[in-house]
Coordinates of N, CA and C in Angstrom, one line a residue:
X92 N 47.0 -126.7 147.5 CA 48.6 -125.9 147.1 C 48.9 -126.3 146.0
X93 N 49.7 -125.6 145.2 CA 50.0 -125.6 143.7 C 51.1 -126.8 143.6
X94 N 51.7 -127.3 144.6 CA 53.0 -128.5 144.4 C 52.0 -129.6 144.5
X95 N 51.4 -129.9 145.5 CA 50.6 -131.2 145.7 C 49.3 -131.1 146.1
X96 N 48.2 -130.7 145.3 CA 46.8 -130.5 145.7 C 46.6 -131.8 146.5
X97 N 47.0 -133.4 146.5 CA 46.4 -134.2 147.4 C 47.3 -134.3 148.7
X98 N 47.9 -133.4 148.9 CA 48.7 -133.3 150.5 C 47.8 -132.9 151.4
X99 N 47.5 -133.7 152.8 CA 46.8 -133.7 153.8 C 47.2 -132.0 154.6
X100 N 46.1 -131.4 154.9 CA 46.4 -130.4 155.7 C 45.7 -130.3 156.8
X101 N 46.0 -130.2 158.2 CA 45.0 -130.5 159.1 C 44.3 -129.0 159.2
X102 N 42.9 -128.8 159.5 CA 42.1 -128.0 159.6 C 42.3 -127.0 160.9
X103 N 42.1 -125.8 160.7 CA 42.3 -124.9 162.2 C 41.5 -125.1 163.1
X104 N 40.1 -125.2 162.6 CA 38.7 -125.3 163.5 C 38.9 -126.6 164.2
X105 N 38.9 -127.5 163.5 CA 39.1 -129.3 164.3 C 40.3 -129.8 163.8
X106 N 41.0 -130.3 164.9 CA 42.4 -130.8 164.6 C 42.0 -132.2 164.2
X107 N 40.9 -132.8 164.1 CA 40.5 -134.1 163.8 C 40.3 -134.1 162.2
X108 N 40.0 -132.8 161.7 CA 40.3 -133.0 160.0 C 41.4 -132.8 159.7
X109 N 41.6 -133.5 158.4 CA 42.7 -133.6 157.8 C 42.3 -133.5 156.1
X110 N 42.1 -132.4 155.8 CA 42.3 -132.2 154.1 C 43.0 -132.0 153.2
X111 N 42.2 -132.3 151.9 CA 43.5 -132.2 150.8 C 43.6 -131.0 150.5
X112 N 44.7 -130.5 150.2 CA 45.1 -129.1 150.0 C 44.4 -128.5 149.1
X113 N 43.9 -129.1 148.0 CA 43.3 -128.6 146.7 C 41.7 -128.0 147.7
X114 N 41.2 -129.2 148.1 CA 39.9 -128.5 149.0 C 40.2 -127.7 150.0
X115 N 41.2 -127.4 150.7 CA 41.1 -126.9 151.7 C 40.6 -125.2 151.8
X116 N 40.8 -124.4 150.8 CA 39.9 -123.0 150.8 C 38.3 -123.3 151.1
X117 N 37.7 -124.5 150.3 CA 36.5 -124.7 150.5 C 35.9 -125.2 152.0
X118 N 36.8 -125.9 152.8 CA 36.6 -126.7 153.8 C 36.9 -125.6 154.8
X119 N 37.3 -124.6 155.2 CA 37.6 -123.4 155.5 C 36.6 -122.9 155.9
X120 N 35.9 -122.2 154.6 CA 34.8 -121.4 154.7 C 33.1 -122.3 155.3
X121 N 33.6 -123.5 155.2 CA 32.2 -124.4 155.9 C 32.7 -124.7 157.3
X122 N 33.8 -124.8 157.5 CA 34.1 -124.9 159.1 C 34.5 -123.9 160.0
X123 N 34.5 -122.6 159.2 CA 34.0 -121.2 159.9 C 32.8 -121.2 160.3
X124 N 31.7 -121.7 159.7 CA 30.6 -121.5 159.9 C 30.0 -122.5 161.0
X125 N 31.1 -123.6 161.2 CA 30.4 -124.7 161.9 C 31.1 -124.6 163.3
X126 N 32.3 -123.9 163.3 CA 32.9 -123.5 164.7 C 33.0 -122.3 165.1
X127 N 31.9 -121.1 165.1 CA 32.2 -119.7 165.6 C 32.7 -119.3 166.4
X128 N 33.0 -120.0 167.6 CA 33.8 -119.8 169.1 C 35.2 -119.8 168.4
X129 N 35.8 -120.8 167.8 CA 37.1 -121.2 167.5 C 37.7 -119.9 166.7
X130 N 36.6 -119.8 165.4 CA 37.2 -118.7 164.1 C 37.2 -117.4 165.5
X131 N 36.6 -116.8 166.0 CA 36.6 -115.6 167.1 C 38.2 -115.6 167.7
X132 N 38.8 -116.7 167.5 CA 40.2 -116.7 168.3 C 41.1 -116.5 167.3
X133 N 40.9 -116.8 166.3 CA 41.8 -117.5 164.9 C 41.6 -115.8 164.3
X134 N 43.0 -115.7 163.3 CA 43.5 -114.5 162.8 C 43.8 -115.0 161.6
X135 N 43.3 -114.3 160.4 CA 43.7 -114.4 158.9 C 44.8 -113.8 158.6
X136 N 46.1 -114.8 158.4 CA 47.4 -113.8 157.3 C 47.1 -113.0 156.5
X137 N 47.7 -111.8 156.2 CA 47.4 -110.5 155.4 C 48.1 -111.3 154.2
X138 N 49.0 -111.9 153.9 CA 49.6 -113.0 152.8 C 49.1 -114.0 152.4
X139 N 48.1 -114.9 153.1 CA 48.0 -116.0 152.8 C 46.4 -116.1 153.3
X140 N 45.3 -116.4 152.5 CA 44.1 -116.7 153.5 C 44.3 -117.9 154.2
X141 N 44.8 -118.7 153.6 CA 44.6 -120.3 153.8 C 45.7 -120.4 155.4
X142 N 46.3 -119.3 155.8 CA 46.8 -119.5 157.1 C 46.1 -118.9 158.2
X143 N 45.6 -119.4 159.0 CA 44.7 -119.0 160.2 C 45.7 -119.2 161.7
X144 N 45.7 -118.8 162.2 CA 46.8 -118.6 163.2 C 46.2 -118.0 164.7
X145 N 46.1 -118.5 166.1 CA 45.8 -117.9 167.2 C 46.1 -116.2 166.8
X146 N 45.3 -115.4 167.0 CA 45.0 -113.9 167.3 C 46.6 -113.7 168.1
X147 N 47.0 -113.9 168.9 CA 48.1 -113.6 169.5 C 49.4 -114.3 169.3
X148 N 49.2 -114.8 167.9 CA 50.4 -115.5 167.2 C 50.5 -114.8 166.2
X149 N 49.7 -113.8 165.6 CA 49.5 -113.2 164.4 C 50.7 -112.4 163.9
X150 N 51.5 -111.3 164.8 CA 52.2 -110.8 164.6 C 53.6 -111.7 164.3
X151 N 53.7 -112.2 165.1 CA 55.1 -113.2 165.1 C 54.7 -114.3 163.4
X152 N 53.6 -114.5 163.4 CA 53.6 -115.3 162.1 C 53.7 -114.3 160.7
X153 N 53.1 -113.0 161.0 CA 53.4 -112.5 159.8 C 54.8 -112.2 159.5
X154 N 55.6 -111.7 160.5 CA 57.1 -111.7 160.7 C 58.0 -113.3 159.8
X155 N 57.4 -114.1 160.1 CA 57.9 -115.2 159.5 C 57.4 -115.7 158.3
X156 N 56.1 -115.4 157.7 CA 55.1 -116.1 156.4 C 56.0 -116.1 155.7
X157 N 56.0 -117.5 155.1 CA 56.8 -117.7 153.7 C 56.1 -116.7 152.5
X158 N 55.1 -116.7 152.7 CA 54.3 -116.0 151.7 C 54.6 -114.3 151.7
X159 N 55.2 -113.9 152.3 CA 55.4 -113.0 152.6 C 56.4 -112.1 151.6
X160 N 57.5 -113.3 151.8 CA 58.3 -112.9 150.3 C 57.8 -113.0 149.0
X161 N 57.0 -113.7 148.6 CA 56.6 -113.8 147.4 C 55.8 -112.4 146.9
X162 N 54.8 -111.9 148.2 CA 54.2 -110.8 147.9 C 54.9 -109.8 147.5
X163 N 55.8 -109.7 148.5 CA 56.8 -108.5 148.5 C 57.5 -108.4 147.0
X164 N 58.0 -109.6 146.7 CA 58.8 -109.6 145.6 C 57.8 -109.3 144.3
X165 N 56.3 -109.7 144.4 CA 55.4 -109.0 143.0 C 55.3 -107.6 143.1
X166 N 55.3 -107.1 144.6 CA 54.9 -105.5 144.9 C 56.1 -105.0 143.7
X167 N 57.5 -105.5 144.3 CA 58.9 -104.9 143.6 C 58.4 -105.1 142.0
X168 N 58.6 -106.1 141.6 CA 58.3 -106.4 140.2 C 57.2 -105.3 139.5
X169 N 56.0 -105.5 140.0 CA 54.9 -104.7 139.4 C 55.4 -103.2 139.5
X170 N 56.0 -102.8 140.3 CA 56.3 -101.3 140.2 C 57.6 -101.1 139.8
X171 N 58.7 -101.7 139.6 CA 59.7 -101.9 138.4 C 59.3 -101.9 137.2
X172 N 58.1 -102.5 136.4 CA 57.8 -102.7 135.3 C 57.0 -101.4 135.3
X173 N 56.3 -100.7 136.0 CA 55.3 -99.5 135.9 C 56.6 -98.5 135.5
X174 N 57.4 -98.5 136.6 CA 58.5 -97.5 136.3 C 59.2 -97.6 134.8
X175 N 59.4 -98.8 134.5 CA 60.2 -98.6 133.1 C 59.3 -98.2 132.0
X176 N 57.8 -98.8 132.1 CA 57.0 -98.1 131.4 C 56.8 -96.5 131.0
X177 N 56.5 -96.3 132.3 CA 56.7 -94.8 132.4 C 58.1 -94.0 131.5
X178 N 59.2 -94.7 132.0 CA 60.7 -93.9 131.5 C 60.3 -94.2 129.9
X179 N 59.4 -95.2 129.2 CA 59.4 -95.4 128.0 C 58.8 -95.2 127.4
X180 N 58.0 -94.2 127.7 CA 56.6 -93.9 127.0 C 56.7 -92.9 126.8
X181 N 56.6 -92.4 125.5 CA 56.9 -90.8 124.7 C 55.7 -90.3 124.4
X182 N 55.5 -89.5 124.8 CA 54.4 -88.7 124.9 C 53.9 -88.6 123.4
X183 N 52.6 -88.2 122.9 CA 52.5 -88.1 121.6 C 51.2 -86.9 121.1
X184 N 51.0 -86.4 122.8 CA 50.4 -84.9 122.9 C 50.8 -83.8 122.1
X185 N 50.2 -83.2 121.5 CA 50.3 -82.1 120.3 C 49.5 -80.9 120.9
X186 N 49.9 -79.6 121.0 CA 49.0 -78.7 121.3 C 48.0 -78.4 120.1
X187 N 46.8 -78.1 120.4 CA 46.0 -78.2 119.3 C 46.3 -76.4 118.6
X188 N 45.7 -76.2 117.3 CA 46.2 -75.1 116.3 C 45.8 -74.0 117.0
X189 N 46.8 -72.6 117.2 CA 45.9 -71.8 117.9 C 45.7 -70.7 117.1
X190 N 44.2 -70.0 116.7 CA 44.4 -69.0 115.9 C 44.4 -67.5 116.4
X191 N 44.8 -67.6 117.4 CA 44.5 -65.9 118.4 C 46.0 -65.8 117.7
X192 N 46.2 -64.3 118.0 CA 47.3 -63.9 117.7 C 47.8 -62.8 118.7
X193 N 48.2 -63.3 119.6 CA 48.5 -61.9 120.7 C 49.1 -60.7 120.5
X194 N 49.8 -61.0 119.7 CA 50.9 -59.9 118.9 C 50.4 -58.8 118.6
X195 N 49.3 -59.2 118.0 CA 48.3 -58.0 117.3 C 46.7 -57.4 118.3

């Protein structure tokens, strides 16, 4: 967690595991291997890989996920920045000199 890496987070694979936020991604990888049956029942949020929810609840989570807004804002900012760059870019292309005379 960017705000508090020492905050404790409950593991989605084993409810008795309480992991520091800074170590949570590493713990998820390890626990996924240790609990393959539980892993089959969980789905990963497309906006934040730290969000593991029951498969049946994924669509509801996606609608409410706080990280969705952050990602959507990043996409808007990047695309508007790209459009601004396109508008401000002046082409420096010049036609090569032509030796042909079509009139003759």
